[in-house]
mmCIF file of C-alpha atoms in Angstrom:
data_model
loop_
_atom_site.group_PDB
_atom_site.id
_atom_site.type_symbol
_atom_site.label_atom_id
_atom_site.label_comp_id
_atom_site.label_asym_id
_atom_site.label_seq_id
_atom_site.Cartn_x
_atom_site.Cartn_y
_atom_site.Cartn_z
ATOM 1 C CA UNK P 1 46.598 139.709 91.338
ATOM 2 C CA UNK P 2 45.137 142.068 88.550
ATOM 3 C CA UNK P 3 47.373 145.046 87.302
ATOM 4 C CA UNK P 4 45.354 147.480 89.554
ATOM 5 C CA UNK P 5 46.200 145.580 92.879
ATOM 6 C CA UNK P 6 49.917 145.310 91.473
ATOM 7 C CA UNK P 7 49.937 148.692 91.089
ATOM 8 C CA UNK P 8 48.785 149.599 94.876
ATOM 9 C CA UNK P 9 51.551 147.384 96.206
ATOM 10 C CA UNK P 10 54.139 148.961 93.820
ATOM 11 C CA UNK P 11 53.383 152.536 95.062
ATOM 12 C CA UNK P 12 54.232 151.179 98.496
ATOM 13 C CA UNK P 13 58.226 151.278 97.594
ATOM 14 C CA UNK P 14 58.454 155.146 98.449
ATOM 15 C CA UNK P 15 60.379 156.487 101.657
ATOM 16 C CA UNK P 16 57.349 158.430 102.295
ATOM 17 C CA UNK P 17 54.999 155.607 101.414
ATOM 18 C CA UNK P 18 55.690 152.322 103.781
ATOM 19 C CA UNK P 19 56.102 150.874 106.759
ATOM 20 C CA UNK P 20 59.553 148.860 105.911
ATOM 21 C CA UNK P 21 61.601 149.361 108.958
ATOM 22 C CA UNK P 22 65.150 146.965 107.923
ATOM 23 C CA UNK P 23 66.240 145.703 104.717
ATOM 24 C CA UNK P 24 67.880 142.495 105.116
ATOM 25 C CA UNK P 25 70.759 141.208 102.948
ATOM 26 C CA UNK P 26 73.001 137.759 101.966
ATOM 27 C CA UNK P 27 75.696 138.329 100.167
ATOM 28 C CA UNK P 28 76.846 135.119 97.809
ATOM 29 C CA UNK P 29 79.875 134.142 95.811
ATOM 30 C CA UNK P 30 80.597 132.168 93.093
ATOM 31 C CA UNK P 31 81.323 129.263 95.472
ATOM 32 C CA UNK P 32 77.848 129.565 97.005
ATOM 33 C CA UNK P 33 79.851 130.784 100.048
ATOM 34 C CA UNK P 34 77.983 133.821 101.796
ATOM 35 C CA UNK P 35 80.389 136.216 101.868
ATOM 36 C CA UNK P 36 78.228 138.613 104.204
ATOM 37 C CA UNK P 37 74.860 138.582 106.009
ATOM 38 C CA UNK P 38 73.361 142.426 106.778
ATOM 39 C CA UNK P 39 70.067 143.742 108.864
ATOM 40 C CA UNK P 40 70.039 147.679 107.739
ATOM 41 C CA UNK P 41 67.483 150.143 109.363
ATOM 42 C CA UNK P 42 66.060 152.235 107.090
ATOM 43 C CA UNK P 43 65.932 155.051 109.910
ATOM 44 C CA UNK P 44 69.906 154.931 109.683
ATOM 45 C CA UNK P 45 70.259 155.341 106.191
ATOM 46 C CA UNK P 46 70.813 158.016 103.769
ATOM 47 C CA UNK P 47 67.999 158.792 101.385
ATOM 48 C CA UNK P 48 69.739 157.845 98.799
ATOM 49 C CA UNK P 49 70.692 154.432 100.242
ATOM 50 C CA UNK P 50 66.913 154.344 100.898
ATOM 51 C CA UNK P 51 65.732 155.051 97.478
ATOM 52 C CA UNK P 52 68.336 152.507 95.965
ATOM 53 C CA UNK P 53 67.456 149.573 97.791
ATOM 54 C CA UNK P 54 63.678 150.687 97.627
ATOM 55 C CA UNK P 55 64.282 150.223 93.754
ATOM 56 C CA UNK P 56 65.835 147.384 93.874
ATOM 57 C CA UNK P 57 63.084 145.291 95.707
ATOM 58 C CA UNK P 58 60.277 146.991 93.905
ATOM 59 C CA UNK P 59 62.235 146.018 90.294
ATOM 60 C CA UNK P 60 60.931 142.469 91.753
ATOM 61 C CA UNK P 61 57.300 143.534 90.959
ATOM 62 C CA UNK P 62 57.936 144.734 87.718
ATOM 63 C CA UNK P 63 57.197 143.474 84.116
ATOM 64 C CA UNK P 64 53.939 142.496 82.639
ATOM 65 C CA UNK P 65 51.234 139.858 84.095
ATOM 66 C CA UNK P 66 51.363 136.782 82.931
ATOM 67 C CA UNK P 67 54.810 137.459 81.305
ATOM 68 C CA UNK P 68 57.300 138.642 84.159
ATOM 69 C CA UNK P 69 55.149 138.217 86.817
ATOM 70 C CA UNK P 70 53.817 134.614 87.165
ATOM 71 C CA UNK P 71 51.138 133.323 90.211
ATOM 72 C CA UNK P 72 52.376 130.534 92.080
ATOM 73 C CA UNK P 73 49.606 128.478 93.752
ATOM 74 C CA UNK P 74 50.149 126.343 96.712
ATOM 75 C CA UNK P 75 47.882 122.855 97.313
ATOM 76 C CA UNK P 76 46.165 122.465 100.444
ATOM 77 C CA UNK P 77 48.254 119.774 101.547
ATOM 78 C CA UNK P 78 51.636 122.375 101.459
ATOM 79 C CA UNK P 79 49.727 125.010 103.191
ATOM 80 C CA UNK P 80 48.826 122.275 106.019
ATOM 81 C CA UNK P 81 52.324 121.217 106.441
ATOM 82 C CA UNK P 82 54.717 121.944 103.299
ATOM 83 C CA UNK P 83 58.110 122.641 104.372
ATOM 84 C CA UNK P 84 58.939 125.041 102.145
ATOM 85 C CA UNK P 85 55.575 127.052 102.963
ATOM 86 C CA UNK P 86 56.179 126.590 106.775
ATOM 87 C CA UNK P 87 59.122 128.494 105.498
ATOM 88 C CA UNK P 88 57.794 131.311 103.563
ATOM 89 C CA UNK P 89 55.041 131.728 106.636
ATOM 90 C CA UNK P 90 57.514 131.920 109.419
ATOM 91 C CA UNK P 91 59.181 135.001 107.720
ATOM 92 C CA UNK P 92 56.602 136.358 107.561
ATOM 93 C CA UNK P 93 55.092 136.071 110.823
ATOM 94 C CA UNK P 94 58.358 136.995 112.357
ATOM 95 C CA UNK P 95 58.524 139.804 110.291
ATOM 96 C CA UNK P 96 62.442 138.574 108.830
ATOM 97 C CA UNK P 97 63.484 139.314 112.165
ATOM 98 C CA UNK P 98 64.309 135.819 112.794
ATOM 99 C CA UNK P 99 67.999 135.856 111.813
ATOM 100 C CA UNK P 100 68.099 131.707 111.809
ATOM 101 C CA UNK P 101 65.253 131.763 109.659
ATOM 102 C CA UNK P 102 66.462 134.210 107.228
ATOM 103 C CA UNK P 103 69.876 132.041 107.133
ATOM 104 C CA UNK P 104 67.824 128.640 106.437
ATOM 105 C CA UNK P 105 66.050 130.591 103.531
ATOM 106 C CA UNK P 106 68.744 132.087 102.205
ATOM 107 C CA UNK P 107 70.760 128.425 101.885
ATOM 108 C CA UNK P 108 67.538 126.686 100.666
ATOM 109 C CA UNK P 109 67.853 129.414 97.878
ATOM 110 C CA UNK P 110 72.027 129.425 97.380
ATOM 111 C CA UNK P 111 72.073 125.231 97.063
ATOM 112 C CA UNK P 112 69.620 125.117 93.959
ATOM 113 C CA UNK P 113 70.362 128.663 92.137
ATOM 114 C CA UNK P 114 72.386 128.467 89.309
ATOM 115 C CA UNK P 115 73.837 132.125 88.461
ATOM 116 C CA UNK P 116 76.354 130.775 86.188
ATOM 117 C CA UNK P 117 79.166 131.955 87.909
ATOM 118 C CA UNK P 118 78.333 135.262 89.318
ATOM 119 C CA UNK P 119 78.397 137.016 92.253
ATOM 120 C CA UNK P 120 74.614 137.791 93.657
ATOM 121 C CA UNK P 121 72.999 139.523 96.486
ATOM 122 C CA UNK P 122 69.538 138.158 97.955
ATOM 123 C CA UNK P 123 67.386 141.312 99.722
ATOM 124 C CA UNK P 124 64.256 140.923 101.642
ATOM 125 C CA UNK P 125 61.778 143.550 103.069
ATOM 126 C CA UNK P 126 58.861 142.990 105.111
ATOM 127 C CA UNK P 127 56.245 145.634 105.188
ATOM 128 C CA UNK P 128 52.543 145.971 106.517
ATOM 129 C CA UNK P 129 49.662 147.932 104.625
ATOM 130 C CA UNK P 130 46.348 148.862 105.751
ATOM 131 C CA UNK P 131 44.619 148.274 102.695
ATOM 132 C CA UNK P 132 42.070 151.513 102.422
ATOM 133 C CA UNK P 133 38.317 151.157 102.349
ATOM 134 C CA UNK P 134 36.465 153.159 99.423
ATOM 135 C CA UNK P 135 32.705 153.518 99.419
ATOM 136 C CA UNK P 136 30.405 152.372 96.714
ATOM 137 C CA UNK P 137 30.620 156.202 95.103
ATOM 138 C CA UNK P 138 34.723 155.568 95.158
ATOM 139 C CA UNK P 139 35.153 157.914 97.874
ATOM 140 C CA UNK P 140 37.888 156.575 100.704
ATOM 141 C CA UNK P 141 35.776 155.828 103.742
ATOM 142 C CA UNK P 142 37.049 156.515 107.169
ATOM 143 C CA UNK P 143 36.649 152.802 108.010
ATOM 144 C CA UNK P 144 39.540 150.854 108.634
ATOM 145 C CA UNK P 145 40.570 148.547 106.045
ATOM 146 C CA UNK P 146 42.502 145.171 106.434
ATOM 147 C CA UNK P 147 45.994 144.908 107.192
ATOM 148 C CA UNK P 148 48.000 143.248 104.389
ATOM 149 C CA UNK P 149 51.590 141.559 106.121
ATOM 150 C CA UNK P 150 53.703 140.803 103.255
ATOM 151 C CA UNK P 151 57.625 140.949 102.401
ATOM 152 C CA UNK P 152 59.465 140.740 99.137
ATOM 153 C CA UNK P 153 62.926 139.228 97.935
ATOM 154 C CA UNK P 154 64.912 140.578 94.950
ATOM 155 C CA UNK P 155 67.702 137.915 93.557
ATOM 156 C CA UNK P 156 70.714 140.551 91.946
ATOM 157 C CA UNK P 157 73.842 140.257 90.322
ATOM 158 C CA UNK P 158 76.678 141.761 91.235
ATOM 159 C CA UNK P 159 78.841 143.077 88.682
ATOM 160 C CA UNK P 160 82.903 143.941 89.212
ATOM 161 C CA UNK P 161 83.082 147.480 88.261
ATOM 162 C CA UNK P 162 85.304 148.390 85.349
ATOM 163 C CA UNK P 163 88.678 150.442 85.717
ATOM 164 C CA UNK P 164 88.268 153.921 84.834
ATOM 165 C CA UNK P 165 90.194 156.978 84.566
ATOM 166 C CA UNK P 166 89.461 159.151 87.857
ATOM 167 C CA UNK P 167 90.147 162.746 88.039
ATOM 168 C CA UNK P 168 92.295 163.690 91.633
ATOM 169 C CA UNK P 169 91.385 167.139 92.291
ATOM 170 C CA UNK P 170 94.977 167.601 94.726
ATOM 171 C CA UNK P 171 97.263 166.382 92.130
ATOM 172 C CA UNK P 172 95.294 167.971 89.186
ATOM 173 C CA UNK P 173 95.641 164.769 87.395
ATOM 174 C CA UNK P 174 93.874 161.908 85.862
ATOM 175 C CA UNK P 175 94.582 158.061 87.533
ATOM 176 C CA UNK P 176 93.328 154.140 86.794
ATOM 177 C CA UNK P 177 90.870 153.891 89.669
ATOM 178 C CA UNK P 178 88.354 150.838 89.855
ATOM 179 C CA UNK P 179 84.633 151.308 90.421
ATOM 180 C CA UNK P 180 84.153 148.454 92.670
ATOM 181 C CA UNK P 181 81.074 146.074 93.114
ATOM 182 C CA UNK P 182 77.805 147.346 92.042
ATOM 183 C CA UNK P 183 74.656 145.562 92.385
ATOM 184 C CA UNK P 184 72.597 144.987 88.861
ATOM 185 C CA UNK P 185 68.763 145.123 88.423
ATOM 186 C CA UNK P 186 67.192 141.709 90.049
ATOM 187 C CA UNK P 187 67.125 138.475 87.917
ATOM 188 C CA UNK P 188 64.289 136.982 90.080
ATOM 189 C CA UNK P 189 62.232 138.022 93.026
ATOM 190 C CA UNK P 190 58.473 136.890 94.507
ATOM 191 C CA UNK P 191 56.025 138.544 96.714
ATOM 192 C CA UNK P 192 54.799 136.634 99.567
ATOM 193 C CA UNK P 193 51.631 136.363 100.172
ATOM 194 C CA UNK P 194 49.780 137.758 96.445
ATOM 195 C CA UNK P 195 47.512 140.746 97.242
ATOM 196 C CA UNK P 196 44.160 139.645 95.763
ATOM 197 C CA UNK P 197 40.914 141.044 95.761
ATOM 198 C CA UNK P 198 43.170 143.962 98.031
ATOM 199 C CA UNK P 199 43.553 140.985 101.011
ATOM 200 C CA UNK P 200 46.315 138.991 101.697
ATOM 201 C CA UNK P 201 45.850 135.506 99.487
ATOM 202 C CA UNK P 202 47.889 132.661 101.783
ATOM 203 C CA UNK P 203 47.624 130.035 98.665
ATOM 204 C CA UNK P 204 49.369 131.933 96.534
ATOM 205 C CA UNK P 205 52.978 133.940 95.719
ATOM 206 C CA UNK P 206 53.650 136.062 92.812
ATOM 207 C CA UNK P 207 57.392 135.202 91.311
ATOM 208 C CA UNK P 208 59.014 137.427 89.142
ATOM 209 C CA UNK P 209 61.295 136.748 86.213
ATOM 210 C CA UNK P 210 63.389 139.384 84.302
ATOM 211 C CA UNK P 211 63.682 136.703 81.388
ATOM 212 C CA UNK P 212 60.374 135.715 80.460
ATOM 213 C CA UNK P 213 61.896 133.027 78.370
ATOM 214 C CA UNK P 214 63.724 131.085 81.265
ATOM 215 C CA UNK P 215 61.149 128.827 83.653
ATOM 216 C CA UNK P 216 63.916 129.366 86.564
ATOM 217 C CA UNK P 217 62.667 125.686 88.090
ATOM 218 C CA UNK P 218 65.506 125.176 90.378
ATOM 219 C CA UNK P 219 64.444 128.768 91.961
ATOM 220 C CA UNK P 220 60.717 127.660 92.268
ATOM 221 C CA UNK P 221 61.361 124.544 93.379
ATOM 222 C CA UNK P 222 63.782 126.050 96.356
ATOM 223 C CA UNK P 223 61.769 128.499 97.364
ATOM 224 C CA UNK P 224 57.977 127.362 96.531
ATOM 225 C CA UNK P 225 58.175 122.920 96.008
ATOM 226 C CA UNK P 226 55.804 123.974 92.922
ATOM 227 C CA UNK P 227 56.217 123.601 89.215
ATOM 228 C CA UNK P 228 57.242 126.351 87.029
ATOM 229 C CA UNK P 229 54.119 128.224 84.797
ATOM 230 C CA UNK P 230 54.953 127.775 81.194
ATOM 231 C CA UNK P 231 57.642 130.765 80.451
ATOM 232 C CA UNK P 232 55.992 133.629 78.317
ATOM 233 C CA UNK P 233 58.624 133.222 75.406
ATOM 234 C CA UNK P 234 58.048 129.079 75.630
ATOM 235 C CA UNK P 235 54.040 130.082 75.401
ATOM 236 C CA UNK P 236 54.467 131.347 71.827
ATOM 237 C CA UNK P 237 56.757 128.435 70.754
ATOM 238 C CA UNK P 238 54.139 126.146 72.378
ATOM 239 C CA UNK P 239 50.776 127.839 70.729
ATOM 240 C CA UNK P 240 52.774 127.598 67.155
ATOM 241 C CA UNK P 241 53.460 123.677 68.095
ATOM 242 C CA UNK P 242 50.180 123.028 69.114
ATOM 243 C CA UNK P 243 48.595 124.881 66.390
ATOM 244 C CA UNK P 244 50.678 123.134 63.457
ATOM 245 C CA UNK P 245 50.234 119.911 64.978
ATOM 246 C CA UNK P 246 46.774 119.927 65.313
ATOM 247 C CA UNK P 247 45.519 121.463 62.598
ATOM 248 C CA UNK P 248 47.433 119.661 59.694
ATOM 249 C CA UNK P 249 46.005 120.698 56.097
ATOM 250 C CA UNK P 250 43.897 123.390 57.935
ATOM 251 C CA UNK P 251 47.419 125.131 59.125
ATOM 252 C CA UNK P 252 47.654 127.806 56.209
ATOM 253 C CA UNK P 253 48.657 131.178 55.487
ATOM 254 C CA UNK P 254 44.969 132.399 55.601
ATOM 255 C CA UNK P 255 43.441 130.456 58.529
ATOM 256 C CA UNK P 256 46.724 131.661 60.896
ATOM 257 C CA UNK P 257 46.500 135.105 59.518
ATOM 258 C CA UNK P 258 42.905 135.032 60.424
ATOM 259 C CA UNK P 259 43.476 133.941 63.868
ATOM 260 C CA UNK P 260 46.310 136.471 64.727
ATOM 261 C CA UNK P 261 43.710 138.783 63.708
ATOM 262 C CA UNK P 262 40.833 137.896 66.206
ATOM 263 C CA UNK P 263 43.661 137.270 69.033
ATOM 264 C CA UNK P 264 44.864 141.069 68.027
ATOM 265 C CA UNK P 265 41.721 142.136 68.175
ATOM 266 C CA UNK P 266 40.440 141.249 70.871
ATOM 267 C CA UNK P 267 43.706 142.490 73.128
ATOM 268 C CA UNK P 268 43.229 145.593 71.480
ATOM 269 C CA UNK P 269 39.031 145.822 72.829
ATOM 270 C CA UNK P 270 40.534 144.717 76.188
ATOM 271 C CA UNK P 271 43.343 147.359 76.778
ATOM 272 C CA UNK P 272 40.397 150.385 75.798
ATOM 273 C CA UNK P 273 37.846 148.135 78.432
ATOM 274 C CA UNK P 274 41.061 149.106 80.825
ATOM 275 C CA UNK P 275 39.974 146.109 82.575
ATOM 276 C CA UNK P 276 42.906 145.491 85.333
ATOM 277 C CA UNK P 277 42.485 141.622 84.857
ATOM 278 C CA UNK P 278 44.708 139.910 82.084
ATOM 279 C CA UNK P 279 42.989 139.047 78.962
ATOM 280 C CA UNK P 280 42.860 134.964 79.126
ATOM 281 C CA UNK P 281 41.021 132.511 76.528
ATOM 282 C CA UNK P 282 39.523 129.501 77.804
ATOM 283 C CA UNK P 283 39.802 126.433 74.905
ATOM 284 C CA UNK P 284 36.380 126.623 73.950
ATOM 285 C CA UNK P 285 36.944 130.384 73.128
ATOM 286 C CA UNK P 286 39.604 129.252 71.114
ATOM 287 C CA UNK P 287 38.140 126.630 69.458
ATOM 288 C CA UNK P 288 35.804 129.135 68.176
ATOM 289 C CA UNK P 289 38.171 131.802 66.960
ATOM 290 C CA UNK P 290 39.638 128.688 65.173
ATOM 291 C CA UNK P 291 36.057 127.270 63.470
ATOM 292 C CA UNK P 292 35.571 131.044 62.779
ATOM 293 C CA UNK P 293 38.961 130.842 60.549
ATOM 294 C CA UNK P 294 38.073 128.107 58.898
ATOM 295 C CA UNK P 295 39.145 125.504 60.767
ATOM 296 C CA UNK P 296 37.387 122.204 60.708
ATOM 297 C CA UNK P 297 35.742 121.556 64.107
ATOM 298 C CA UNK P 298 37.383 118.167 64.389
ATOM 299 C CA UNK P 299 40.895 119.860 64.225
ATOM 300 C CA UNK P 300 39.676 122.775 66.574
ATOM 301 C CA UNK P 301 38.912 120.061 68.858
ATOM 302 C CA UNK P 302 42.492 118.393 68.495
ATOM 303 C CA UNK P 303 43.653 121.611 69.535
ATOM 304 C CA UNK P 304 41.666 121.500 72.781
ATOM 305 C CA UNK P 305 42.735 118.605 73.812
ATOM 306 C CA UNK P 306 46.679 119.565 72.438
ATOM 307 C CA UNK P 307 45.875 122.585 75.322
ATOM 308 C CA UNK P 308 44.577 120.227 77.953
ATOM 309 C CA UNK P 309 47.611 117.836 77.307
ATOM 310 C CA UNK P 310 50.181 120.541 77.208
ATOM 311 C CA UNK P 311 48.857 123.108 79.856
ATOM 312 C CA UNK P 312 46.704 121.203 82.372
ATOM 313 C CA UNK P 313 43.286 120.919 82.614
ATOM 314 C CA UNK P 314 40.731 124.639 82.909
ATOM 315 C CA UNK P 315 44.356 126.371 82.194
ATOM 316 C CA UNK P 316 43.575 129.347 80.399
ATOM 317 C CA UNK P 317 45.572 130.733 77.569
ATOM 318 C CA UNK P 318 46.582 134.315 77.515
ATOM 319 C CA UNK P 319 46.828 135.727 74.251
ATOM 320 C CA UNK P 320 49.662 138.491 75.297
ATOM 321 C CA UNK P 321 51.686 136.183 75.407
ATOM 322 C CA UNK P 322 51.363 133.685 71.906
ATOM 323 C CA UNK P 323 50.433 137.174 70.118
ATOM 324 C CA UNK P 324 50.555 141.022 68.820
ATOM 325 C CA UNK P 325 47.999 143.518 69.422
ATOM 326 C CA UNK P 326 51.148 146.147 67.301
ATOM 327 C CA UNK P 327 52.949 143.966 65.168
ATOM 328 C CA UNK P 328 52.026 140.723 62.857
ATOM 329 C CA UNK P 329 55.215 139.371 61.441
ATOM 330 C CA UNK P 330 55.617 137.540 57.972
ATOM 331 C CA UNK P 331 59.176 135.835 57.411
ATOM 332 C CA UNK P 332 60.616 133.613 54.224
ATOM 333 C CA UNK P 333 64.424 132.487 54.660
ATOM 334 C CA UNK P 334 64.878 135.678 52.252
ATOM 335 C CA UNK P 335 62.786 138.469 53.274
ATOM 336 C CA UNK P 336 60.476 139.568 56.499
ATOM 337 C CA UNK P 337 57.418 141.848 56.281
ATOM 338 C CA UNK P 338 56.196 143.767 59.737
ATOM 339 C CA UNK P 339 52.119 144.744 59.815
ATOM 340 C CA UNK P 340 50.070 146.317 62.095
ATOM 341 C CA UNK P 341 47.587 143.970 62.596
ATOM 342 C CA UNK P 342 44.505 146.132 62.003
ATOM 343 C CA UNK P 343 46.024 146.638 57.850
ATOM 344 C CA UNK P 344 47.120 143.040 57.582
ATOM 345 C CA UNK P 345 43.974 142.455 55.304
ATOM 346 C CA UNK P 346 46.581 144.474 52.738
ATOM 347 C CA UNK P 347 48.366 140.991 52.353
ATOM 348 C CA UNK P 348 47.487 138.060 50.761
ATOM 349 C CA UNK P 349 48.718 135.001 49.574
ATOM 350 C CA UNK P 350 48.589 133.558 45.950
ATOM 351 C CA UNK P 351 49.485 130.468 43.867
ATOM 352 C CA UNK P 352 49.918 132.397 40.421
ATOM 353 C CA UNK P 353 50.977 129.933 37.735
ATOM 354 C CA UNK P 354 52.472 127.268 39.923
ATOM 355 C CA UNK P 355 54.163 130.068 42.571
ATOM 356 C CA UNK P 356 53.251 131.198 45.839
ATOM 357 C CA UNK P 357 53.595 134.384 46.045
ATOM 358 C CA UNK P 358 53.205 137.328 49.289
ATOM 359 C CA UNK P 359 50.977 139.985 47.503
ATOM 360 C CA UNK P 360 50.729 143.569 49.765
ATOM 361 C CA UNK P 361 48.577 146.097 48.694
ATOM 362 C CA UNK P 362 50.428 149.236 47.377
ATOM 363 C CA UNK P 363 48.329 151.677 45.703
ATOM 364 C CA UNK P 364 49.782 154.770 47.402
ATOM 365 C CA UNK P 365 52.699 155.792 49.890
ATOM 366 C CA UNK P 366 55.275 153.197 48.395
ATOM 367 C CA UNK P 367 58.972 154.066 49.330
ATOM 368 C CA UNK P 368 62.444 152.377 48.713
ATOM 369 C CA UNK P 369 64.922 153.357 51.253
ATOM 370 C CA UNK P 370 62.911 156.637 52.420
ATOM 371 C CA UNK P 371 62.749 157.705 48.422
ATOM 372 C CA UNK P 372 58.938 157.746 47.513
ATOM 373 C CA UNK P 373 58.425 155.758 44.157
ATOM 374 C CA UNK P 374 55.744 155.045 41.912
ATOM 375 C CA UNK P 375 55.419 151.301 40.522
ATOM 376 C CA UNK P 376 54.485 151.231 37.127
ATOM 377 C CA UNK P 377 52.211 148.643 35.051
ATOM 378 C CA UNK P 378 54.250 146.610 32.648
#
């Protein structure tokens, strides 16, 4: 899916703007006991109710690309007969009206999650979009487009509410009143089938993470038999690795400034293209930004295979994720400097009689603690 596409689906979680008839429920405790199974019409509810659970399911689409929002691919082999797909494919096709079927999902899910000790509520919606047709001049054409089936599950804590002071109006008085359960923002959540190319894709799920650091692997392996993608927050600690290791001597200050450079650079020409697809780097593409850096090519190529070793083979790397189109960071055990990356040519690094020094530029503009201060030749 491309951030357009996500886009479309998110504007689907509207009263006004869906076809979601019931919103379907499993309540869990900390025993992994299900404390309560629900099947709410949407028709019944109050708006608010509507809106709230609305929110909380499209929460599960939310995030960035690559970083929150992670594909899953399926093999050909688990779309033939996979038992977790069979799964996934029968709640669909039956809409989540199948209440067994909802009840095997939901235990496949509450025997490998670990919520460390929390309460958590597991909603599903199913919902059915016909995708619009636009012309070649962008105008919507009266032609009927395809319908996309899909439904979505939001994982969410549940939080015990606090005790409070609570105003009773009869006695004109204030009393300790407790707030009671209230469900939290979703932890995880996936889409079912992706919506790519603005058609239903059957080999492939989008899973969401609110922690981009955590890989969540007992949640993908319940619900999807597949291995986790590489957590955003791990991709950066990996790129570093990889870089450091591969590089040796060539790993300097210069050659890594230069590279955080190009990487910024080029996320920078790629948010103005407003092209919907994540920016992504094939090796050779970053073998080059490393030979233009200075890198030998025998190290680049190190790296490249590091890449193919550590990511899988064709995997592409997406710079979003390993850097900083706004910030370059520079950090001793004593002090850390911030940069935009487009004035980080204003540092440099020199070995001045046996030191190595951080040297910024600072002709103009210098303050100390907001004072504005003038630094004098001695």
């Amino acid at each position: 899916m491309n951030q357009k596409e996500l886009g479309e689906i998110r504007r689907r979680f509207r009263p006004d703007h869906n076809n979601i008839q019931h919103i379907y429920g499993c309540y869990v405790n900390t025993n992994k006991e299900i404390i309560a199974s629900f099947d709410e019409s949407l028709g019944l509810l109050s708006q608010t109710e509507t809106e709230k659970y609305l929110t909380l399911l499209k929460k599960a689409l939310s995030g960035a690309l690559g970083k929150n929002l992670l594909d899953i691919s399926f093999a050909t082999k688990q779309v033939m007969d996979g038992e977790e797909y069979r799964l996934l494919s029968q709640l669909r096709k039956t809409e989540l009206q199948d209440a067994a079927l909802r009840e095997e999902f939901c235990r496949s899910i509450i025997e490998n999650l670990d919520m460390e000790d929390r309460n958590y509520l597991i909603l599903m919606a199913y919902d059915v979009y016909d995708v619009p047709h636009y012309a070649k001049d962008g105008q919507r054409s009266d032609e009927g487009g395809e319908l996309y089936k899909y439904f979505v599950c939001s994982v969410c804590p549940v939080k015990e509410g606090k005790a409070e002071l609570g105003y009773a109006p009869e006695e004109k008085r204030f009393h300790s009143a407790a707030l009671g359960q209230t469900v939290g923002a979703p932890e995880l959540g996936f889409l079912f089938p992706s919506f790519d190319d603005r058609a239903a894709n059957i080999y492939s799920a989008l899973f969401y993470s609110k922690d981009s650091g955590k890989s969540h692997q007992d949640f993908v392996d319940a619900v999807f038999r597949a291995q986790a993608p590489i957590p955003a927050g791990r991709q950066k600690e990996l790129f570093g690795e990889m870089l450091s290791q591969s590089l040796e001597s060539d790993c300097c200050f210069d050659v890594v400034q230069s590279v955080h450079e190009q990487l910024s650079e080029r996320l920078t020409l790629h948010k103005e293209s407003k092209d919907p697809e994540p920016l992504t780097l094939t090796d050779e593409e970053m073998g080059d930004i490393l030979e233009d850096s200075g890198v030998s090519p025998e190290h680049a190529e190190a790296f490249c295979r590091r890449c193919a070793e550590e990511l899988g083979e064709d995997t592409p790397l997406r710079p979003a994720n390993i850097s900083s189109a706004s910030r370059m960071e520079i950090q001793t055990p004593e002090v850390k400097i911030s940069v935009d990356p487009k004035y980080s040519y204003l540092i440099q690094s020199r070995v001045i009689e046996g030191h190595k020094y951080i040297l910024i530029s600072a002709d103009a503009g210098v303050e100390l603690n907001g004072l504005a201060v003038e630094i004098r030749e001695t």
